[in-house]
Short mmCIF file of C-alpha atoms in Angstrom, two decimals:
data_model
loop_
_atom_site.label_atom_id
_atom_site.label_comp_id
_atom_site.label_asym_id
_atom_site.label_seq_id
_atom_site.Cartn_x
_atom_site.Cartn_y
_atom_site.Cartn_z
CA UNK G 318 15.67 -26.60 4.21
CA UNK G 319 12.51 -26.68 6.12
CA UNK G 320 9.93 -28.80 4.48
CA UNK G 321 6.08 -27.42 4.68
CA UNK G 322 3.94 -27.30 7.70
CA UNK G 323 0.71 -28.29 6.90
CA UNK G 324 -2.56 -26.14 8.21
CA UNK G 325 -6.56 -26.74 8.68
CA UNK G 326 -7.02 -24.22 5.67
CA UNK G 327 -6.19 -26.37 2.86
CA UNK G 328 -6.05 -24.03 0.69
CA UNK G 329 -2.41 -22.91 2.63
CA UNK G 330 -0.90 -26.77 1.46
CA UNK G 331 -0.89 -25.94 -1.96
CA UNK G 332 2.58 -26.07 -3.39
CA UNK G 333 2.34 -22.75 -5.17
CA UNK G 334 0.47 -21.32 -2.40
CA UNK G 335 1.80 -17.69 -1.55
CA UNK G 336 1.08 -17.90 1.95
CA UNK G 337 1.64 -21.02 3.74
CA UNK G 338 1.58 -21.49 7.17
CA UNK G 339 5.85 -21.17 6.95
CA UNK G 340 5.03 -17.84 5.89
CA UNK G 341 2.32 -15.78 7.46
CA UNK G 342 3.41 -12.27 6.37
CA UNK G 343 1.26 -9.66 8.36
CA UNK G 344 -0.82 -6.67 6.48
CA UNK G 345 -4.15 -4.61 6.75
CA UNK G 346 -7.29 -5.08 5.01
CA UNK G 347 -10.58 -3.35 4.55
CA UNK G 348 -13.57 -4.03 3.40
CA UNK G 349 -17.06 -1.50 2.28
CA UNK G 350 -15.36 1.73 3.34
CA UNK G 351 -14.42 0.55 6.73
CA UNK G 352 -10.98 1.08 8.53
CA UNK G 353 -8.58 -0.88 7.93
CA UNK G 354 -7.55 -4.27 10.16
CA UNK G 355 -4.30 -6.07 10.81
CA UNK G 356 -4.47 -9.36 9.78
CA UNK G 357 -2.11 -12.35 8.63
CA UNK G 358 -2.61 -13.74 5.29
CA UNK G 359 -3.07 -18.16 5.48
CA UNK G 360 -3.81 -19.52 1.66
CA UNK G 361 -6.79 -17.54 -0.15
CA UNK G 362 -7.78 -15.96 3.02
CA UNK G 363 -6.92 -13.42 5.30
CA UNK G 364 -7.10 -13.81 9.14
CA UNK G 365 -8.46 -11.07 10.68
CA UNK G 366 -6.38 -10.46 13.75
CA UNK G 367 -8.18 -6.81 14.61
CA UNK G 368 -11.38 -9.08 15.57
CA UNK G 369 -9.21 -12.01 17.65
CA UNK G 370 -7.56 -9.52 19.97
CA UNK G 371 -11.11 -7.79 19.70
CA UNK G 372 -12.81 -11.17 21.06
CA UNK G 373 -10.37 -11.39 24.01
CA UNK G 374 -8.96 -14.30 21.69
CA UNK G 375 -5.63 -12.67 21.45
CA UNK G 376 -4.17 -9.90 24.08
CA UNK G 377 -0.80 -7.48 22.87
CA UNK G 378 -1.88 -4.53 24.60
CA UNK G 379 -4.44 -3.25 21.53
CA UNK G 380 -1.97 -2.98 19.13
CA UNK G 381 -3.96 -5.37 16.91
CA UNK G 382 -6.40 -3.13 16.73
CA UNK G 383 -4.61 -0.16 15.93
CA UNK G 384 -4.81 -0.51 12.15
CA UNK G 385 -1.29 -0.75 11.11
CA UNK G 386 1.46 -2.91 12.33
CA UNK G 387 3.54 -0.02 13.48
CA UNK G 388 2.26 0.04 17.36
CA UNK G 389 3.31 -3.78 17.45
CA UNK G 390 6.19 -3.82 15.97
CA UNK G 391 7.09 -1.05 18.92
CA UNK G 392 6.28 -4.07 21.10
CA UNK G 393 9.83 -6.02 20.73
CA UNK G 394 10.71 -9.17 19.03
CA UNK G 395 9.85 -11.56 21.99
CA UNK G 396 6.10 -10.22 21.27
CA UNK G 397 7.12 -10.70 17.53
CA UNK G 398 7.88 -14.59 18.41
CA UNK G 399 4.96 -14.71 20.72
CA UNK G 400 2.31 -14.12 17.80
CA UNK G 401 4.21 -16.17 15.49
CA UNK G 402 4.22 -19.15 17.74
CA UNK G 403 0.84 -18.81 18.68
CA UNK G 404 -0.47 -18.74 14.97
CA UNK G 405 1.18 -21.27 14.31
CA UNK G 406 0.34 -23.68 16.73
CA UNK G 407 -3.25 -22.47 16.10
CA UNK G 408 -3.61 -22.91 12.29
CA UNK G 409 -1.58 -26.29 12.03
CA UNK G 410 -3.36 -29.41 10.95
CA UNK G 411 -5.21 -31.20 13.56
CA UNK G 412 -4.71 -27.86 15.97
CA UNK G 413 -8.58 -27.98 17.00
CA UNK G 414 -9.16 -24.19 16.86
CA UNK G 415 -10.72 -24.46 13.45
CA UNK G 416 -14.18 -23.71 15.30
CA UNK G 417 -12.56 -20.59 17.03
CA UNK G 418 -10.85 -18.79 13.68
CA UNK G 419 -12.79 -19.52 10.81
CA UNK G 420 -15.48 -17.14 11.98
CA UNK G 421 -12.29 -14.59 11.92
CA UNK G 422 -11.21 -15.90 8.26
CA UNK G 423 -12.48 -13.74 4.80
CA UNK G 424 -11.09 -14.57 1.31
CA UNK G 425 -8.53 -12.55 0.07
CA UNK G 426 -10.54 -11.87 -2.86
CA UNK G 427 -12.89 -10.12 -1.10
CA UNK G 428 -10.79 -7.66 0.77
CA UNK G 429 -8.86 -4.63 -0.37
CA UNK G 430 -5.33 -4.13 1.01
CA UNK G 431 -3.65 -0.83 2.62
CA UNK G 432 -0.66 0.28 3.82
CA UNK G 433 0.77 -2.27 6.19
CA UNK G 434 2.39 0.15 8.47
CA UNK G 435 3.24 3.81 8.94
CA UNK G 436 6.53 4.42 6.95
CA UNK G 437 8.52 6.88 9.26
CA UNK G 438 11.41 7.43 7.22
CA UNK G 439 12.73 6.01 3.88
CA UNK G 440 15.66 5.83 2.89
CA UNK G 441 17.45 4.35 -1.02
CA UNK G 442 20.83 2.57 -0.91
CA UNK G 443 23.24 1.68 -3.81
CA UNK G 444 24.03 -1.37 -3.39
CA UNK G 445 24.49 -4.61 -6.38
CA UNK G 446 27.56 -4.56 -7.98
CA UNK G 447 26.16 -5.21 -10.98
CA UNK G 448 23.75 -2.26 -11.26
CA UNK G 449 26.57 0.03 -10.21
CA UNK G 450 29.05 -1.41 -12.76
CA UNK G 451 26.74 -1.12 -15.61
CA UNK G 452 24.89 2.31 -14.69
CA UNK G 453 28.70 3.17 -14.94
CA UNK G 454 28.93 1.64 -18.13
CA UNK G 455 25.86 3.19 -19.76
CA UNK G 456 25.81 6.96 -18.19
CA UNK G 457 29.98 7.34 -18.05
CA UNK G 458 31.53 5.22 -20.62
CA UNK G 459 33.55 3.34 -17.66
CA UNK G 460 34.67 -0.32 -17.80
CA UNK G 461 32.68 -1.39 -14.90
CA UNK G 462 34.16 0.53 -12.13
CA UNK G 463 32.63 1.46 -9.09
CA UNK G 464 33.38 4.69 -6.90
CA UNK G 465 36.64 4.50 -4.69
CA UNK G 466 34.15 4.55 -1.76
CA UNK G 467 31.53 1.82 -3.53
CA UNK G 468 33.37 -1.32 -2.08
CA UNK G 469 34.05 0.12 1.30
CA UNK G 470 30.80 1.81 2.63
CA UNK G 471 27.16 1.10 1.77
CA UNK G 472 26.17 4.35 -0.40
CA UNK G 473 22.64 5.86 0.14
CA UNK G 474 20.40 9.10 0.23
CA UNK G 475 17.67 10.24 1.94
CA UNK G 476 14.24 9.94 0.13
CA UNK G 477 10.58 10.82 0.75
CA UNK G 478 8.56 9.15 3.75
CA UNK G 479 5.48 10.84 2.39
CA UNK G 480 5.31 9.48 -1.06
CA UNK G 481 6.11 5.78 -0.19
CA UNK G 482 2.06 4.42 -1.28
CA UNK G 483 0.69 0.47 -1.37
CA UNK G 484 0.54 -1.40 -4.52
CA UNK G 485 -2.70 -1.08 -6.82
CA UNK G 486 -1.88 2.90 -6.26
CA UNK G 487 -1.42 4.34 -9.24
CA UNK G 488 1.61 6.72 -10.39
CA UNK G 489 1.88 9.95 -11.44
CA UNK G 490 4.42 10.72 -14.24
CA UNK G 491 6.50 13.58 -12.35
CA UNK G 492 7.09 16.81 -14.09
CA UNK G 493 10.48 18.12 -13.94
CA UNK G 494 13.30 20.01 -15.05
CA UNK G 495 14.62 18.04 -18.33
CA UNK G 496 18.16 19.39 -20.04
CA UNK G 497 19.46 16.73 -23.15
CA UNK G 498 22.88 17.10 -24.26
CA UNK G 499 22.28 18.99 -27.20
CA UNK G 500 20.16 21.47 -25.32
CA UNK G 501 21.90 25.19 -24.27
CA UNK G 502 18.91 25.28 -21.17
CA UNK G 503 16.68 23.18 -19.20
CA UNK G 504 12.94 23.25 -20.19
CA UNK G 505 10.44 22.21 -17.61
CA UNK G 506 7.46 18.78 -18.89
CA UNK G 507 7.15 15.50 -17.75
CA UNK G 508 9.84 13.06 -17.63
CA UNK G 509 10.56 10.85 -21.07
CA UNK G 510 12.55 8.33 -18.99
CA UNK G 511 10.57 7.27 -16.52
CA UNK G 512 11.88 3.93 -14.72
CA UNK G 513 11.35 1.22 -12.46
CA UNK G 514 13.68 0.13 -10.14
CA UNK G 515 13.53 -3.96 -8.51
CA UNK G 516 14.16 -3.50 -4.89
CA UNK G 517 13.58 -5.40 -1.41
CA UNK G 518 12.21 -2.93 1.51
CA UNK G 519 13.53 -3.71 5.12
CA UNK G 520 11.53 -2.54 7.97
CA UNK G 521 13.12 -1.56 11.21
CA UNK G 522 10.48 -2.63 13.92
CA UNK G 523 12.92 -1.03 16.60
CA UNK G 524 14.06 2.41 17.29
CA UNK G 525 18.06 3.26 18.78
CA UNK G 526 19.52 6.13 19.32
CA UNK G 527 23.00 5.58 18.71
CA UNK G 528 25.67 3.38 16.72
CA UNK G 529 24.17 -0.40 16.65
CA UNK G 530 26.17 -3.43 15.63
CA UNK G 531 25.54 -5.61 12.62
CA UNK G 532 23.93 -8.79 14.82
CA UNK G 533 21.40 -6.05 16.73
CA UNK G 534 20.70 -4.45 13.39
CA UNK G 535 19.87 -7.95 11.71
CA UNK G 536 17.50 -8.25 14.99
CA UNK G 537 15.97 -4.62 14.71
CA UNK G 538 14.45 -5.83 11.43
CA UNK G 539 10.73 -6.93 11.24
CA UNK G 540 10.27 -7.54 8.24
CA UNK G 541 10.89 -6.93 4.00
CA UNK G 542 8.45 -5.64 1.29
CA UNK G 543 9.20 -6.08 -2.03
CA UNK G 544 9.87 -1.98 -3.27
CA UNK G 545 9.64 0.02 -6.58
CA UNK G 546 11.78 2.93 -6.44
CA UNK G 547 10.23 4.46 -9.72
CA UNK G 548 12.89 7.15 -10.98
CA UNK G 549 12.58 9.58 -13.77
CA UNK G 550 16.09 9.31 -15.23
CA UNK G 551 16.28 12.31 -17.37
CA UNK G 552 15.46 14.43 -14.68
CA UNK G 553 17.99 12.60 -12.42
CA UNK G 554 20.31 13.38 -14.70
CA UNK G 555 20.30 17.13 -14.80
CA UNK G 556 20.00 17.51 -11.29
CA UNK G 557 21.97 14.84 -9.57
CA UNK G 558 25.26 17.14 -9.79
CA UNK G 559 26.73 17.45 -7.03
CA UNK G 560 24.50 16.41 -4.48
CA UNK G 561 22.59 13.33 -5.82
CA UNK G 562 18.86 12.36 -6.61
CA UNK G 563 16.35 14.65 -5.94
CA UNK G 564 13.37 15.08 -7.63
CA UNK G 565 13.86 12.67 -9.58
CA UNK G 566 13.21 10.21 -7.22
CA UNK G 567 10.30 12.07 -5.09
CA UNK G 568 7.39 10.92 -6.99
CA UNK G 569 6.65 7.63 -5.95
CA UNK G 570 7.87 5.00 -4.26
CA UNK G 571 5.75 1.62 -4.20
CA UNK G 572 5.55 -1.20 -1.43
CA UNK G 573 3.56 -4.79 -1.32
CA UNK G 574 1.21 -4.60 1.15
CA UNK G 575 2.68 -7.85 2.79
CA UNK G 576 5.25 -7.97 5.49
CA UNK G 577 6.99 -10.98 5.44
CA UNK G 578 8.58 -11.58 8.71
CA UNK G 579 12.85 -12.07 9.36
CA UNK G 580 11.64 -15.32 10.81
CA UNK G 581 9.87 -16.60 7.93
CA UNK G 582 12.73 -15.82 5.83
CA UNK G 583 15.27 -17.38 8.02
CA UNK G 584 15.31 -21.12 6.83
CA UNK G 585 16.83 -19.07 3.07
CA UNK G 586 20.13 -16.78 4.75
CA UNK G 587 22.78 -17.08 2.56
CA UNK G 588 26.36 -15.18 2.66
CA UNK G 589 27.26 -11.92 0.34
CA UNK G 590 29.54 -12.45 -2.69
CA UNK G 591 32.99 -12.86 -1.44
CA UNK G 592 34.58 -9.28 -0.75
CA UNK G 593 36.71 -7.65 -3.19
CA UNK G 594 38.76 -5.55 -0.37
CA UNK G 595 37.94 -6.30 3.20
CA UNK G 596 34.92 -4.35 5.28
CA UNK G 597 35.85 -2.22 8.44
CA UNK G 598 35.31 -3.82 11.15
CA UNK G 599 31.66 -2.63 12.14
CA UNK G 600 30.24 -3.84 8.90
CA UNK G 601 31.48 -7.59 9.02
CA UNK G 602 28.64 -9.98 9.25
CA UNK G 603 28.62 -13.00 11.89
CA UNK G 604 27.17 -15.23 9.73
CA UNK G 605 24.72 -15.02 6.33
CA UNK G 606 22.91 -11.90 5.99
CA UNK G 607 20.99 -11.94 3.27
CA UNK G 608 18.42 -13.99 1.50
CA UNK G 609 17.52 -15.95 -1.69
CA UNK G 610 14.45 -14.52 -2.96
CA UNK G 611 13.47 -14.99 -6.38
CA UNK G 612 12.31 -12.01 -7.95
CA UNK G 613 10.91 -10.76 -11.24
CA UNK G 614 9.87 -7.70 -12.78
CA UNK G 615 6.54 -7.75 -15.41
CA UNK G 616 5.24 -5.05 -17.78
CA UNK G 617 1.37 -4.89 -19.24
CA UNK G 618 0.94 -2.16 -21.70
CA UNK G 619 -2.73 -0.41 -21.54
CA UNK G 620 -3.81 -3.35 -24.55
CA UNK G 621 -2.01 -6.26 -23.86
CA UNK G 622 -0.44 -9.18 -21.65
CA UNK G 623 2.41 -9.00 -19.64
CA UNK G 624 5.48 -9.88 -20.54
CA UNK G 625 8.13 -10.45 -17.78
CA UNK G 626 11.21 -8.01 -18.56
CA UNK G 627 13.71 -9.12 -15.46
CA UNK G 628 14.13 -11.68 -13.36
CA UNK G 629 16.78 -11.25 -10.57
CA UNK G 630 17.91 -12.64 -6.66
CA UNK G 631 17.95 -10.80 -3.49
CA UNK G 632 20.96 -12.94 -2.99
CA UNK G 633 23.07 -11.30 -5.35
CA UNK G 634 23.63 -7.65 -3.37
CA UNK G 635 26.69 -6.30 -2.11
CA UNK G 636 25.63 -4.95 1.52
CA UNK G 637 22.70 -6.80 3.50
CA UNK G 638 19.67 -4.69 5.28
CA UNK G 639 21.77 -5.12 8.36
CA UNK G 640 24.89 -3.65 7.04
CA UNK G 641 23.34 -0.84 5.70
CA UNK G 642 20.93 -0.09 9.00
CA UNK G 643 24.31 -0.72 11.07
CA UNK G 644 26.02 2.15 8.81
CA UNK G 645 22.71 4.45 9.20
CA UNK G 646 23.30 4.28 12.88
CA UNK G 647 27.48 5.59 12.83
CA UNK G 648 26.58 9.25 12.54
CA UNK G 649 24.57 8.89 16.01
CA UNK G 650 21.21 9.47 13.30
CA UNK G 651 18.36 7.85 15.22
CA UNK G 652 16.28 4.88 13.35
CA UNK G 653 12.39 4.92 14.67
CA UNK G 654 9.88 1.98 14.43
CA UNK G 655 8.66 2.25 10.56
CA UNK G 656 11.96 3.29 8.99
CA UNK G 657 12.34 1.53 5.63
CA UNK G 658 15.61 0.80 4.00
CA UNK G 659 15.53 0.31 0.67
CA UNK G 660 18.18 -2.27 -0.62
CA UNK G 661 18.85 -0.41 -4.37
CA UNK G 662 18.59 -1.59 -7.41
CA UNK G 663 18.71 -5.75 -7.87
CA UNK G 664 20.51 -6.73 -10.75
CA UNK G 665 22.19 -9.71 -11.41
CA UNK G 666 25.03 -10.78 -13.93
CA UNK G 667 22.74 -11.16 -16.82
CA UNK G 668 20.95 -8.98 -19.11
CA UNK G 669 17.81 -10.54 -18.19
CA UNK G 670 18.56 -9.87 -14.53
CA UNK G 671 19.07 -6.47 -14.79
CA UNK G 672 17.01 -4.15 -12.70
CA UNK G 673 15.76 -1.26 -14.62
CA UNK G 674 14.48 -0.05 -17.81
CA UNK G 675 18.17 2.47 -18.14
CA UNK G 676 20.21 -1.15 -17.61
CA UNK G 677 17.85 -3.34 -19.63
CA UNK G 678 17.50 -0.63 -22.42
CA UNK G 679 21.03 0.29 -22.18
CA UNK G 680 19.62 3.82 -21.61
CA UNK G 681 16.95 3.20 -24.19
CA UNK G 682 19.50 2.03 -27.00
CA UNK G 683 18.24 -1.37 -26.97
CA UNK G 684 14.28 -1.34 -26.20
CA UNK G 685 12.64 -4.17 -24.74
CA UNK G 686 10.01 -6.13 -26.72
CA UNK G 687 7.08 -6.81 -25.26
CA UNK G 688 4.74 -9.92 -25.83
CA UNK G 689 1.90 -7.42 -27.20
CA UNK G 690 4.72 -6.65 -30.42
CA UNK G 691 5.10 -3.07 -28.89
CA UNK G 692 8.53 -2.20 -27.94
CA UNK G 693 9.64 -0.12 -24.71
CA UNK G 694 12.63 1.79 -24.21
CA UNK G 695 11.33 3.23 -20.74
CA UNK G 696 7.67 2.90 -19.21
CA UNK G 697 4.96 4.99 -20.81
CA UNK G 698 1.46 5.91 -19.55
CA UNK G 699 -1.16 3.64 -19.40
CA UNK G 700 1.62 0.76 -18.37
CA UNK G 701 1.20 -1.38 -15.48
CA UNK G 702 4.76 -2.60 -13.71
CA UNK G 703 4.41 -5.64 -11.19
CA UNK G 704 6.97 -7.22 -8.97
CA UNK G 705 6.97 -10.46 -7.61
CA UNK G 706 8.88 -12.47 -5.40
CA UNK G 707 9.17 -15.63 -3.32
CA UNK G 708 11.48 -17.89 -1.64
CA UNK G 709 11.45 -21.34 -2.53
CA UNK G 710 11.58 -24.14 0.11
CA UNK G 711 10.99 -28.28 0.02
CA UNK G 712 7.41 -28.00 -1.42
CA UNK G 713 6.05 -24.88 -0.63
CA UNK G 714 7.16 -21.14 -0.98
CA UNK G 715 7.20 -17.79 0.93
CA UNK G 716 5.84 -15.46 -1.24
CA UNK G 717 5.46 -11.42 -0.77
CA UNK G 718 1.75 -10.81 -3.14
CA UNK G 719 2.68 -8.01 -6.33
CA UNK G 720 3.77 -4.81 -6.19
CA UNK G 721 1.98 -3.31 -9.07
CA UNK G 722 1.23 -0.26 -10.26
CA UNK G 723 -0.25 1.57 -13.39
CA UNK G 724 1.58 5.42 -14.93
CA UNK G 725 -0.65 7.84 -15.18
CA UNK G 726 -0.06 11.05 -17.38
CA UNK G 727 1.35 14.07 -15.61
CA UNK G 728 -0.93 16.91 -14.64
CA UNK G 729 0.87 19.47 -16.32
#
């Protein structure tokens, strides 16, 4: 495991630093009402990247200055490598451009945080074993079976490019069609089961237009967000017959507004659980696919602490990001810079790893108690849901920032 590299900003050599030089995730700040700028994150500060390529310090065609990271990931990933190399040569201890960037440094504290990049497409997969088995369990009575199709292909749906918002945006309780079991017809309010849903968010940084193998796909992918795939269950459940979410999975979906790099994540690959029948051909990986990311899942009613609800691994899924952008590609569907993939559900093979309020609640049979001494069988307004995540190395992590976000009441 690669131990940390030490930087000029001191602040980066902490061992529970976020953002350590290893890491240097990429995202867009603002600050007084001005337009957003790309800019890497290094400790407590952000480095503004807009105003290097600005002062002729840094040249990739503008695309620093575009104010997203969508025009360079278009660029390629020997341009990717080329900035990553060059920052960090420039912020490593005893680098002598101290004089040149600190003018271009600003604490994260005093910065607010967009969108990273323009989200072209979005697309949900279905994809831990464990969140399959027990949604099973808890909305069919099964034993823990999966679809005939489940261990064979990686199972997704298309979702909603234009409702994929930053964290620190808040959420709208969707209003929907609602039908319970004892009910003759639907009535139409706002959803009772609204849900969270722990995912990671891959982010193809390069287009094709036709069927791509698993090794190009892994290399297609700039980066991963962690991803909150809220879900109001009970109107998921009326309407998912035959055809699958719909609604029910249109009102929000949340992102972190960091980008950590496939580079920076590449000293923590490690291999998918051993297969239970044998992939096709086109989906077998050449070597370890996916990572080990620590993640967890906390929930702050309006009047009191958080109290963390789930704590889960990236590790534990079925089909990698590259498996399931290698699948996207078979129908000849084109992938554009921006797409994001999002990995499903993360649960792993404990209760306290599941995750989702339906899984942890056992479909709201078993509420969750909070630290406050309030109980929660699914997330209510006025709550505030925050994912975090990082990948642990030999003193020092790579960590992603929060995904949180606070439910608002429905407008109707």
């Amino acid at each position: 495991m690669t131990d940390l590299i030490r930087s000029w900003v001191e602040s980066a050599n902490a061992e529970t630093a976020e953002f350590p030089l290893n890491n240097l995730p990429y995202g867009v700040f603002a600050r007084d009402g001005k337009p957003g700028r790309c800019c890497t994150a290094i400790g407590t500060h952000v480095l503004d990247l807009h105003g290097l390529e600005e002062a002729g310090v840094l040249d990739f065609g503008g695309t620093l200055r575009s104010g997203d990271w969508s025009a360079f990931m278009a660029l390629g990933k020997p341009e990717w490598d080329r900035l990553r190399g060059w920052l960090l040569t420039a912020l490593a201890e005893g680098a002598g451009a101290e004089s040149t960037l600190s003018p271009h440094l600003q604490a994260l504290s005093d910065v607010q945080l967009l969108m990273p990049f323009t989200v072209t497409e979005f697309t949900d997969f279905y994809a831990s074993r464990h969140h399959a088995s027990n949604v099973g369990r808890v909305l069919r009575g099964t034993n823990g079976e999966v679809p005939p199709n489940w261990l064979h292909i990686p199972i997704g749906y298309n979702g909603r490019a234009s409702s994929v918002a930053v964290s620190g945006t808040d959420v709208r309780r969707p209003m929907g069609q609602l039908k319970a079991k004892d009910e003759t017809m639907p009535r139409f309010g706002p959803s009772e089961q609204f849900d969270f849903e722990l995912e990671f968010g891959a982010i193809v940084g390069q287009p094709s237009g036709g069927m791509i193998d698993v090794a190009t796909a892994f290399d297609n992918i700039f980066g991963y967000v962690l991803l909150n795939d809220w879900s109001a269950r009970d109107i998921q459940a009326w309407e998912f017959q035959p055809l699958g979410p719909f609604q029910s999975k249109a009102a929000a979906t949340t992102i972190s507004p960091w980008i950590v790099t496939a580079a920076a994540l590449e000293p923590f690959r490690c291999a998918a659980a051993e297969r239970e029948v044998p992939l096709l051909d086109y989906l077998q990986e050449n070597g370890p696919m996916l990572y080990d990311v620590e993640l967890e899942v906390a929930l702050a009613p309006p009047s009191g602490e958080e109290t963390v609800v789930t704590r889960s691994n990236y590790k534990h899924m079925y089909y990698s990001a590259a498996q399931q952008l290698t699948h996207h590609t078979t129908s000849g569907c084109p992938m554009r810079v921006g797409d994001l993939l999002g990995s499903g559900t993360i649960s792993g093979p404990e209760k306290l790893s599941r995750g989702c309020m339906i899984e942890l609640t056992w479909n709201g049979q078993e509420p969750v108690q909070l630290s406050s001494g309030e109980t929660r069988a699914y997330i209510e307004d006025g709550d505030t849901v925050t994912i975090r995540g990082h990948a642990q190395g030999n003193g020092f992590r790579v960590g992603f920032g929060a995904c949180s976000n606070r439910v608002v009441p429905s407008r109707g």
